[in-house]
Amino acid sequence: MHESRMLIDGVLGAGVSGRRFENVNPATEEVLGSVADGVAGDMDAAIGAARRAFDTTSWSADRDFRAHCLRQLHDALGREREAYRSEIIGETGSPKALTYATQVDVPIDDAIAWPLKCMDFFGWERDLGTAQFLGQTSRRIVAKVAVGVVGAIVPWNYPLEVTLNKLGQALATGNTIVLKPAPDTPFNATRLGRLIVEQTDIPAGVVNVVTSSDHALGEQLVVDDRVDMVSFTGSTATGSRIMEKAAPSLKRLFLELGGKSAAIVLDDADLAAAARGAVAAVSAHAGQGCVIATRLLVPRHRYAEAVEAAAAEMAAVPYGDPLDPAVTMGPVVSARQRDRVLGLIEAGKAEGARLVTGGSRPRHLPRGYFVEPTLFADVDNSMRVAREEIFGPVLVVIPFADDDDAVRIANDSHYGLGGAVSSADLDRAMSVARRVRTGVQRINGGNWYAPDSPFGGFKRSGLGRQNGLEGFEQYLETMTFGLPV
Ligand code: NAD
């Protein structure tokens, strides 16, 4: 069943303290089990193991062997699919329906397979030919090499998706890894550790998994000189702290952070369809997605119609037991997160936004960390509910005057991660979308998400990209050689 042990230097173990912490099911508030509570000594040992594996084995140089190990891992993950499905539902509260997509099946199918493919066609070396410098002719060769030891720090909302997309790319490019899952969702990571030990030839120390109830353990990865790169997905506040702490060592950083994205519905668009899409996005996994468009921007003259359409959709969101296949929205991950979401809803009311639907804990679900699907109207883009990432099932509707005004409001944010534009005229939609300073956008409901699509943000939404060739290259350094001819 659930794996409680960490993986350090090829060995599954309880950690130096021998203590454990509990993993709670957010839908039932029941304890699912417990997991090793790592301390500084465990992280130190894991970093040491990853460093040794990088410096003293052929892992980073032997592409064929790495590909062999990654194929084994891909197959092992596939065999574990159903175990992952129930475990992820249990520890994240994600609705089962989502596990057939981003939460489980997509990462299991793609997150290792795509970097494996990249290994085949990627230009690991290029010959620049000869060049003259001060009368000397030299040949230049550019080579791409692994960054080294990667500290991978993961959030709780889509833990398997984030973990595997870091792991696949980092390993394919020849790095070694210390993985630190979020304290709320450790089991998917410890299971991965067990799979690696029991079902792959990945050498000891190449992948280490350190679980802990203490967030500070993540910071050890940031300040330790033996770690070359931190690959972090999480909140902007933590990302910003990581950047600060990484400054003295100039550590390489990949930061996937928060968002407050806008769905722009132009005046010629199918408003009902756009409202349906916006509510579906904001309610899926109870709004705990960084890239969700949580601000619905609609033409002022169609404002009442838009609020009415969104309210009807909100009222119809099937939420509750994540195991029910018809449910699209479960609980948020913890009591702390629920209270944070409810606190921001109160802030919205206090600032004068009009609560149209939801706003509370649902009376019919006394157990579990549920929040009602919530809609705010009469929202001004300066309000906290329009500026801060709520990470709960909350949509705000904001009016705009014309296309320029819509772009201005969309861009009036510290974030720039996702977005959506709808219009009957695809060219018009694209010309608006190109002006929104954000990493990924849906145009008339189109989907950008795929393993070869770079995903990441502008501004305070982060640095770098997950997936795509851009993501692959991020785990590589560049070496340039000059040779005499
Ligand atoms: P968080 O920042 O609190 O924690 C994320 C991870 O960082 C956890 O593993 C945590 O233990 C660790 N951590 C906390 N403090 C740390 C520190 N000082 N140094 C190093 N590590 C530390 O975020 P969360 O609450 O787990 O996740 C929700 C947030 O993640 C949201 O803001 C969401 O937008 C963001 N997110 C972004 C993406 C993306 O791709 N852009 C994807 C998923 C989630």
Coordinates of C-alpha atoms and ligand atoms in Angstrom, one line a residue:
M1 CA 0.0 0.0 0.0
H2 CA 1.3 3.5 0.8
E3 CA 5.1 3.7 1.0
S4 CA 6.3 5.4 4.2
R5 CA 10.1 5.3 3.6
M6 CA 12.3 7.9 2.0
L7 CA 14.8 7.0 -0.7
I8 CA 18.4 8.1 0.1
D9 CA 21.4 6.8 -1.8
G10 CA 19.6 3.8 -3.2
V11 CA 18.1 2.7 0.2
L12 CA 14.5 3.0 1.4
G13 CA 14.6 4.0 5.0
A14 CA 12.9 5.7 7.9
G15 CA 15.3 8.6 8.2
V16 CA 17.6 9.5 11.1
S17 CA 14.9 10.7 13.5
G18 CA 12.7 7.6 13.0
R19 CA 9.7 9.9 13.4
R20 CA 6.8 10.0 11.0
F21 CA 4.0 12.5 10.2
E22 CA 0.5 11.8 9.1
N23 CA -1.0 12.2 5.6
V24 CA -4.7 13.2 5.8
N25 CA -7.4 12.7 3.2
P26 CA -8.9 16.2 2.6
A27 CA -12.2 14.8 1.6
T28 CA -12.8 12.8 4.8
E29 CA -10.3 14.3 7.2
E30 CA -9.2 10.7 7.9
V31 CA -5.6 9.7 8.3
L32 CA -4.4 7.7 5.3
G33 CA -1.2 6.7 6.9
S34 CA 2.1 8.1 7.9
V35 CA 5.5 8.8 6.2
A36 CA 9.1 9.4 7.4
D37 CA 9.6 12.8 8.8
G38 CA 12.9 13.8 7.3
V39 CA 15.3 16.1 9.2
A40 CA 18.4 18.1 8.2
G41 CA 20.6 15.0 8.4
D42 CA 18.5 13.2 5.9
M43 CA 18.6 16.1 3.5
D44 CA 22.3 16.4 3.9
A45 CA 22.8 12.7 3.2
A46 CA 20.5 12.9 0.1
I47 CA 22.4 15.9 -1.3
G48 CA 25.7 14.1 -0.7
A49 CA 24.4 11.0 -2.5
A50 CA 23.2 13.0 -5.5
R51 CA 26.5 14.8 -5.6
R52 CA 28.5 11.5 -5.5
A53 CA 26.3 9.9 -8.1
F54 CA 26.8 12.8 -10.4
D55 CA 30.6 13.2 -9.9
T56 CA 31.7 9.6 -9.7
T57 CA 29.4 7.5 -11.9
S58 CA 28.9 7.5 -15.7
W59 CA 25.2 8.6 -15.3
S60 CA 25.6 12.0 -16.9
A61 CA 27.8 10.8 -19.8
D62 CA 26.0 7.5 -20.7
R63 CA 22.9 8.4 -22.7
D64 CA 22.1 4.9 -23.7
F65 CA 22.1 3.7 -20.1
R66 CA 19.9 6.6 -19.1
A67 CA 17.4 5.9 -21.8
H68 CA 17.3 2.2 -20.7
C69 CA 16.6 3.3 -17.1
L70 CA 13.9 5.8 -18.2
R71 CA 12.2 3.2 -20.3
Q72 CA 12.1 1.0 -17.2
L73 CA 10.7 3.8 -15.1
H74 CA 8.0 4.6 -17.7
D75 CA 6.9 1.0 -17.8
A76 CA 6.9 0.7 -14.0
L77 CA 4.8 3.8 -13.7
G78 CA 2.3 2.4 -16.2
R79 CA 2.0 -0.8 -14.1
E80 CA 1.3 1.3 -11.0
R81 CA -1.4 3.4 -12.7
E82 CA -4.4 2.3 -10.7
A83 CA -2.5 2.4 -7.4
Y84 CA -1.5 5.9 -8.2
R85 CA -5.1 6.8 -9.1
S86 CA -6.6 5.9 -5.7
E87 CA -3.6 7.2 -3.8
I88 CA -3.7 10.6 -5.6
I89 CA -7.4 10.9 -5.0
G90 CA -6.8 10.1 -1.3
E91 CA -4.0 12.5 -0.6
T92 CA -5.0 15.5 -2.9
G93 CA -8.8 15.3 -2.8
S94 CA -8.7 15.5 -6.6
P95 CA -11.9 14.3 -8.4
K96 CA -11.4 10.9 -10.0
A97 CA -12.3 12.4 -13.4
L98 CA -9.1 14.5 -13.3
T99 CA -7.0 11.5 -12.7
Y100 CA -7.8 10.3 -16.2
A101 CA -6.1 13.6 -17.4
T102 CA -3.5 15.8 -15.8
Q103 CA -3.6 14.4 -12.3
V104 CA -2.4 10.8 -13.2
D105 CA -2.7 9.4 -16.7
V106 CA -1.1 12.2 -18.6
P107 CA 2.0 12.4 -16.6
I108 CA 2.3 8.6 -16.4
D109 CA 2.0 8.4 -20.2
D110 CA 4.0 11.5 -21.2
A111 CA 6.3 12.9 -18.6
I112 CA 9.0 10.3 -19.1
A113 CA 8.2 9.3 -22.7
W114 CA 8.6 12.9 -24.1
P115 CA 12.1 13.5 -22.7
L116 CA 13.1 10.1 -23.9
K117 CA 12.1 11.1 -27.4
C118 CA 14.0 14.4 -26.9
M119 CA 17.1 12.4 -26.1
D120 CA 17.0 11.0 -29.6
F121 CA 16.6 14.2 -31.7
F122 CA 18.2 16.8 -29.4
G123 CA 21.3 18.4 -30.7
W124 CA 23.7 17.5 -27.9
E125 CA 26.7 18.9 -29.8
R126 CA 27.1 21.2 -32.7
D127 CA 30.2 22.0 -34.7
L128 CA 30.5 25.7 -35.4
G129 CA 33.3 25.1 -37.9
T130 CA 36.3 27.3 -38.0
A131 CA 36.8 30.9 -37.0
Q132 CA 39.8 33.3 -37.1
F133 CA 41.0 35.1 -34.0
L134 CA 44.2 37.1 -34.0
G135 CA 45.5 35.2 -36.9
Q136 CA 44.8 31.8 -35.4
T137 CA 42.3 29.4 -37.0
S138 CA 40.3 27.3 -34.6
R139 CA 37.4 24.9 -34.8
R140 CA 34.6 25.4 -32.2
I141 CA 32.4 22.8 -30.7
V142 CA 29.4 23.5 -28.5
A143 CA 28.2 20.8 -26.2
K144 CA 25.2 20.5 -23.9
V145 CA 25.9 18.9 -20.5
A146 CA 23.9 18.3 -17.4
V147 CA 23.7 21.1 -14.9
G148 CA 24.5 18.7 -12.0
V149 CA 22.6 18.1 -8.9
V150 CA 19.0 19.3 -9.1
G151 CA 16.9 20.0 -6.0
A152 CA 13.2 19.5 -7.1
I153 CA 10.6 21.1 -4.8
V154 CA 7.0 20.2 -5.5
P155 CA 3.6 21.6 -4.4
W156 CA 0.5 19.6 -3.4
N157 CA -2.0 20.5 -6.1
Y158 CA -0.8 18.3 -9.0
P159 CA 2.0 16.5 -7.3
L160 CA 2.6 13.6 -9.6
E161 CA 2.3 15.8 -12.7
V162 CA 4.9 18.3 -11.4
T163 CA 7.2 15.6 -10.0
L164 CA 7.3 13.5 -13.1
N165 CA 7.7 16.5 -15.4
K166 CA 10.7 17.6 -13.4
L167 CA 12.1 14.1 -13.0
G168 CA 11.8 13.0 -16.7
Q169 CA 13.6 16.1 -18.0
A170 CA 16.2 16.3 -15.3
L171 CA 17.2 12.6 -15.7
A172 CA 17.0 12.5 -19.5
T173 CA 19.5 15.4 -19.5
G174 CA 21.9 13.5 -17.2
N175 CA 21.3 15.3 -13.8
T176 CA 20.9 13.6 -10.4
I177 CA 18.0 14.7 -8.2
V178 CA 16.9 15.3 -4.7
L179 CA 13.1 15.4 -4.7
K180 CA 11.2 17.1 -1.9
P181 CA 7.5 16.6 -2.1
A182 CA 5.0 18.9 -0.3
P183 CA 4.1 17.7 3.2
D184 CA 0.4 17.4 2.3
T185 CA 1.1 14.9 -0.5
P186 CA 4.1 12.7 0.1
F187 CA 2.9 9.2 -0.9
N188 CA 3.1 9.7 -4.6
A189 CA 6.8 10.6 -4.2
T190 CA 7.7 7.8 -1.8
R191 CA 5.9 5.3 -4.1
L192 CA 8.1 6.7 -6.9
G193 CA 11.2 6.0 -4.8
R194 CA 10.1 2.4 -4.2
L195 CA 9.5 1.9 -8.0
I196 CA 13.0 3.3 -8.8
V197 CA 14.7 0.9 -6.3
E198 CA 12.6 -2.2 -7.1
Q199 CA 11.9 -1.9 -10.8
T200 CA 14.7 0.1 -12.4
D201 CA 18.5 0.1 -12.8
I202 CA 18.8 3.7 -11.9
P203 CA 22.0 3.8 -9.8
A204 CA 22.0 4.6 -6.1
G205 CA 22.0 8.4 -5.4
V206 CA 20.7 9.4 -8.9
V207 CA 17.2 9.9 -7.4
N208 CA 16.6 10.7 -3.8
V209 CA 13.3 11.4 -2.1
V210 CA 13.2 13.2 1.2
T211 CA 9.8 13.7 2.8
S212 CA 9.3 16.1 5.8
S213 CA 6.6 17.9 7.7
D214 CA 9.1 20.8 7.8
H215 CA 9.1 23.2 4.8
A216 CA 12.5 24.5 5.9
L217 CA 14.1 21.3 4.6
G218 CA 13.4 22.6 1.1
E219 CA 15.5 25.6 1.9
Q220 CA 18.5 23.3 2.5
L221 CA 18.4 22.5 -1.2
V222 CA 18.6 26.2 -2.0
V223 CA 21.5 27.1 0.2
D224 CA 23.7 24.0 -0.1
D225 CA 26.7 24.5 -2.5
R226 CA 26.6 20.9 -3.6
V227 CA 23.2 21.6 -5.4
D228 CA 23.6 23.2 -8.8
M229 CA 20.0 24.0 -9.6
V230 CA 16.7 24.3 -7.9
S231 CA 13.6 23.4 -9.9
F232 CA 10.7 24.7 -7.9
T233 CA 6.9 24.7 -8.4
G234 CA 4.9 26.5 -5.8
S235 CA 3.7 29.9 -4.6
T236 CA 5.2 33.2 -5.7
A237 CA 6.1 34.1 -2.1
T238 CA 8.2 30.9 -1.7
G239 CA 9.7 31.3 -5.2
S240 CA 10.8 34.8 -4.3
R241 CA 12.4 33.7 -1.1
I242 CA 14.2 30.9 -3.0
M243 CA 15.6 33.4 -5.4
E244 CA 16.9 35.5 -2.5
K245 CA 18.4 32.5 -0.7
A246 CA 19.9 31.2 -4.0
A247 CA 21.6 34.5 -4.8
P248 CA 24.9 34.0 -3.0
S249 CA 25.6 30.8 -4.9
L250 CA 24.1 32.0 -8.1
K251 CA 22.2 28.7 -8.3
R252 CA 20.4 27.9 -11.5
L253 CA 16.7 28.4 -10.9
F254 CA 13.6 27.2 -12.6
L255 CA 10.5 28.7 -10.9
E256 CA 6.9 27.8 -11.7
L257 CA 4.9 30.1 -9.5
G258 CA 1.4 31.5 -9.1
G259 CA -1.1 33.1 -11.4
K260 CA -4.2 35.3 -11.6
S261 CA -5.0 34.8 -15.2
A262 CA -7.8 36.5 -17.2
A263 CA -10.3 34.9 -19.6
I264 CA -11.2 37.7 -22.0
V265 CA -14.7 37.3 -23.7
L266 CA -14.8 39.7 -26.6
D267 CA -18.1 41.3 -27.5
D268 CA -18.8 39.0 -30.5
A269 CA -18.1 35.8 -28.5
D270 CA -20.4 33.0 -27.5
L271 CA -20.8 34.3 -23.9
A272 CA -22.6 31.2 -22.6
A273 CA -19.8 28.9 -23.8
A274 CA -17.2 31.2 -22.4
A275 CA -18.9 31.3 -19.0
R276 CA -19.2 27.5 -19.0
G277 CA -15.5 27.2 -19.8
A278 CA -14.5 29.7 -17.1
V279 CA -16.6 28.0 -14.4
A280 CA -15.4 24.5 -15.4
A281 CA -11.8 25.7 -15.1
V282 CA -12.2 27.5 -11.8
S283 CA -14.1 24.6 -10.2
A284 CA -11.9 21.7 -11.4
H285 CA -9.9 20.5 -8.4
A286 CA -11.5 23.3 -6.4
G287 CA -9.5 26.0 -8.2
Q288 CA -6.2 24.7 -7.1
G289 CA -4.4 25.2 -10.3
C290 CA -1.9 27.9 -11.0
V291 CA -2.8 28.5 -14.6
I292 CA -6.6 28.8 -14.2
A293 CA -8.2 32.0 -15.5
T294 CA -9.8 33.2 -12.3
R295 CA -10.8 36.6 -13.7
L296 CA -13.6 36.6 -16.2
L297 CA -13.4 39.8 -18.3
V298 CA -16.6 40.6 -20.2
P299 CA -17.8 43.6 -22.2
R300 CA -19.6 46.1 -20.0
H301 CA -22.8 46.1 -22.1
R302 CA -23.1 42.3 -21.6
Y303 CA -22.1 42.3 -18.0
A304 CA -25.4 41.3 -16.4
E305 CA -25.9 38.6 -19.0
A306 CA -22.4 37.2 -18.2
V307 CA -22.9 37.2 -14.5
E308 CA -26.2 35.4 -14.9
A309 CA -24.6 32.8 -17.2
A310 CA -21.7 32.2 -14.8
A311 CA -24.0 32.0 -11.8
A312 CA -26.1 29.4 -13.4
E313 CA -23.0 27.4 -14.3
M314 CA -21.6 27.8 -10.7
A315 CA -24.8 26.6 -9.2
A316 CA -24.6 23.4 -11.4
V317 CA -21.0 22.4 -10.5
P318 CA -21.1 18.8 -9.3
Y319 CA -19.0 18.9 -6.1
G320 CA -18.4 16.5 -3.2
D321 CA -17.0 13.1 -2.9
P322 CA -13.9 12.9 -5.2
L323 CA -14.4 9.2 -5.8
D324 CA -17.8 9.9 -7.5
P325 CA -17.0 9.8 -11.2
A326 CA -19.6 12.5 -11.9
V327 CA -17.9 15.0 -9.5
T328 CA -15.6 17.6 -11.0
M329 CA -14.7 19.4 -7.7
G330 CA -13.5 18.0 -4.5
P331 CA -12.2 19.7 -1.4
V332 CA -9.2 22.0 -1.1
V333 CA -6.1 20.3 0.3
S334 CA -6.2 21.2 4.0
A335 CA -8.0 23.1 6.7
R336 CA -5.4 25.8 6.4
Q337 CA -6.0 26.2 2.7
R338 CA -9.8 26.3 3.2
D339 CA -9.4 29.0 5.8
R340 CA -7.1 31.0 3.5
V341 CA -9.7 30.8 0.7
L342 CA -12.6 31.7 3.1
G343 CA -10.5 34.6 4.3
L344 CA -10.0 36.0 0.8
I345 CA -13.7 35.6 0.2
E346 CA -14.4 37.7 3.3
A347 CA -11.8 40.3 2.0
G348 CA -13.8 40.4 -1.3
K349 CA -17.0 41.1 0.5
A350 CA -15.4 43.7 2.7
E351 CA -14.0 45.5 -0.4
G352 CA -17.5 45.8 -1.9
A353 CA -17.5 42.9 -4.4
R354 CA -21.0 41.4 -4.7
L355 CA -21.2 37.7 -3.7
V356 CA -23.5 36.1 -6.3
T357 CA -23.2 32.4 -5.3
G358 CA -21.3 30.4 -2.8
G359 CA -18.8 32.0 -0.3
S360 CA -19.0 29.5 2.5
R361 CA -18.4 25.9 3.6
P362 CA -21.2 23.8 2.2
R363 CA -23.6 22.7 5.0
H364 CA -24.3 19.3 3.4
L365 CA -20.6 18.4 3.6
P366 CA -19.6 18.8 7.2
R367 CA -16.5 16.6 6.9
G368 CA -13.7 17.4 4.5
Y369 CA -12.2 20.8 3.5
F370 CA -14.9 21.9 1.1
V371 CA -15.6 25.4 -0.1
E372 CA -18.7 26.2 -2.2
P373 CA -18.2 27.2 -5.8
T374 CA -18.1 31.0 -5.5
L375 CA -18.8 33.8 -7.9
F376 CA -18.2 37.5 -7.3
A377 CA -19.6 40.3 -9.4
D378 CA -19.1 44.1 -9.3
V379 CA -15.4 43.4 -9.0
D380 CA -12.8 46.1 -9.7
N381 CA -9.4 44.9 -10.8
S382 CA -7.8 46.7 -7.8
M383 CA -9.6 44.5 -5.2
R384 CA -7.7 41.7 -3.5
V385 CA -9.9 39.0 -5.0
A386 CA -8.8 40.3 -8.4
R387 CA -5.1 40.6 -7.6
E388 CA -4.2 37.7 -5.3
E389 CA -4.1 34.1 -6.2
I390 CA -6.9 32.5 -4.1
F391 CA -6.3 28.9 -5.1
G392 CA -9.9 28.0 -4.3
P393 CA -13.1 27.7 -6.4
V394 CA -13.6 31.5 -6.8
L395 CA -14.3 33.4 -10.0
V396 CA -14.6 37.1 -10.3
V397 CA -16.3 38.9 -13.1
I398 CA -14.8 42.3 -14.3
P399 CA -16.3 44.6 -17.0
F400 CA -14.3 46.2 -19.8
A401 CA -15.0 49.0 -22.2
D402 CA -13.4 47.7 -25.4
D403 CA -10.6 45.3 -26.6
D404 CA -7.8 47.7 -25.5
D405 CA -9.3 48.0 -22.1
A406 CA -9.6 44.2 -21.8
V407 CA -5.9 43.9 -22.6
R408 CA -5.0 46.6 -20.1
I409 CA -7.0 44.9 -17.3
A410 CA -5.6 41.4 -18.2
N411 CA -2.0 42.9 -18.0
D412 CA -2.7 44.8 -14.8
S413 CA -1.4 42.0 -12.6
H414 CA 1.9 41.0 -11.1
Y415 CA 1.3 37.6 -12.6
G416 CA 1.4 36.4 -16.2
L417 CA 0.9 32.6 -16.4
G418 CA -2.3 31.6 -18.3
G419 CA -5.2 33.2 -20.0
A420 CA -8.0 32.7 -22.5
V421 CA -9.5 34.8 -25.3
S422 CA -12.9 34.1 -27.0
S423 CA -14.2 35.8 -30.1
A424 CA -16.3 34.8 -33.2
D425 CA -13.3 36.1 -35.1
L426 CA -10.2 34.0 -34.6
D427 CA -7.8 36.6 -36.0
R428 CA -9.2 39.2 -33.6
A429 CA -8.9 36.7 -30.7
M430 CA -5.3 36.1 -31.6
S431 CA -4.4 39.7 -31.9
V432 CA -5.8 40.4 -28.5
A433 CA -4.1 37.3 -27.1
R434 CA -0.7 38.3 -28.5
R435 CA -0.9 41.5 -26.4
V436 CA -1.5 39.8 -23.1
R437 CA 1.8 39.3 -21.3
T438 CA 1.4 35.7 -20.2
G439 CA 2.9 32.3 -20.9
V440 CA 0.1 30.2 -22.2
Q441 CA -3.4 31.0 -23.5
R442 CA -6.5 29.2 -24.7
I443 CA -8.0 30.6 -27.8
N444 CA -11.7 29.9 -28.2
G445 CA -11.3 26.9 -25.9
G446 CA -8.2 25.5 -27.6
N447 CA -5.9 23.5 -25.5
W448 CA -2.1 24.2 -25.2
Y449 CA -1.2 21.6 -22.7
A450 CA 1.0 18.8 -24.0
P451 CA 4.5 17.4 -23.1
D452 CA 6.1 19.3 -26.0
S453 CA 4.4 22.6 -25.1
P454 CA 6.5 24.9 -23.0
F455 CA 4.6 26.0 -20.0
G456 CA 5.5 28.8 -17.6
G457 CA 5.0 32.4 -16.8
F458 CA 5.9 36.0 -17.3
K459 CA 6.5 38.4 -14.4
R460 CA 6.0 37.0 -10.9
S461 CA 4.6 33.8 -12.3
G462 CA 8.2 32.5 -12.6
L463 CA 11.3 31.9 -14.6
G464 CA 11.7 29.2 -17.2
R465 CA 9.4 26.6 -18.7
Q466 CA 8.2 23.2 -17.8
N467 CA 8.2 20.8 -20.7
G468 CA 8.8 21.5 -24.4
L469 CA 12.3 21.8 -25.7
E470 CA 12.7 24.9 -23.6
G471 CA 12.1 22.8 -20.5
F472 CA 14.5 20.2 -21.6
E473 CA 17.3 22.7 -22.3
Q474 CA 16.8 24.3 -18.9
Y475 CA 18.4 21.3 -17.2
L476 CA 21.5 21.7 -19.4
E477 CA 24.6 23.9 -19.3
T478 CA 26.5 24.9 -22.4
M479 CA 30.2 24.2 -23.0
T480 CA 32.1 25.7 -25.8
F481 CA 35.5 24.2 -26.9
G482 CA 38.1 25.8 -29.2
L483 CA 40.3 23.3 -31.0
P484 CA 43.4 24.0 -33.2
V485 CA 43.1 23.1 -36.9
Ligands
NAD1 P1 4.4 26.6 -1.4 O1 5.2 27.6 -2.0 O2 3.9 26.9 0.0 O3 5.1 25.2 -1.3 C1 5.6 24.5 -2.4 C2 6.8 23.6 -2.0 O4 7.8 24.4 -1.5 C3 6.4 22.6 -0.9 O5 7.1 21.4 -1.1 C4 7.0 23.3 0.4 O6 7.3 22.4 1.4 C5 8.2 24.0 -0.2 N1 8.7 25.1 0.6 C6 8.0 25.9 1.4 N2 8.8 26.9 1.9 C7 10.0 26.7 1.3 C8 11.2 27.4 1.4 N3 11.4 28.5 2.2 N4 12.3 27.0 0.7 C9 12.2 25.9 -0.1 N5 11.0 25.2 -0.2 C10 10.0 25.6 0.5 O7 3.2 26.3 -2.4 P2 2.0 25.3 -2.2 O8 1.1 26.0 -1.2 O9 2.4 24.0 -1.9 O10 1.4 25.3 -3.7 C11 0.5 26.2 -4.1 C12 1.1 27.2 -5.0 O11 1.9 26.6 -6.0 C13 0.2 28.2 -5.7 O12 0.6 29.5 -5.5 C14 0.3 27.8 -7.1 O13 0.0 28.8 -8.0 C15 1.6 27.3 -7.2 N6 1.8 26.4 -8.3 C16 2.3 26.8 -9.5 C17 2.5 25.9 -10.6 C18 3.1 26.4 -11.8 O14 3.5 25.6 -12.6 N7 3.3 27.7 -12.0 C19 2.0 24.6 -10.5 C20 1.4 24.2 -9.3 C21 1.3 25.1 -8.2

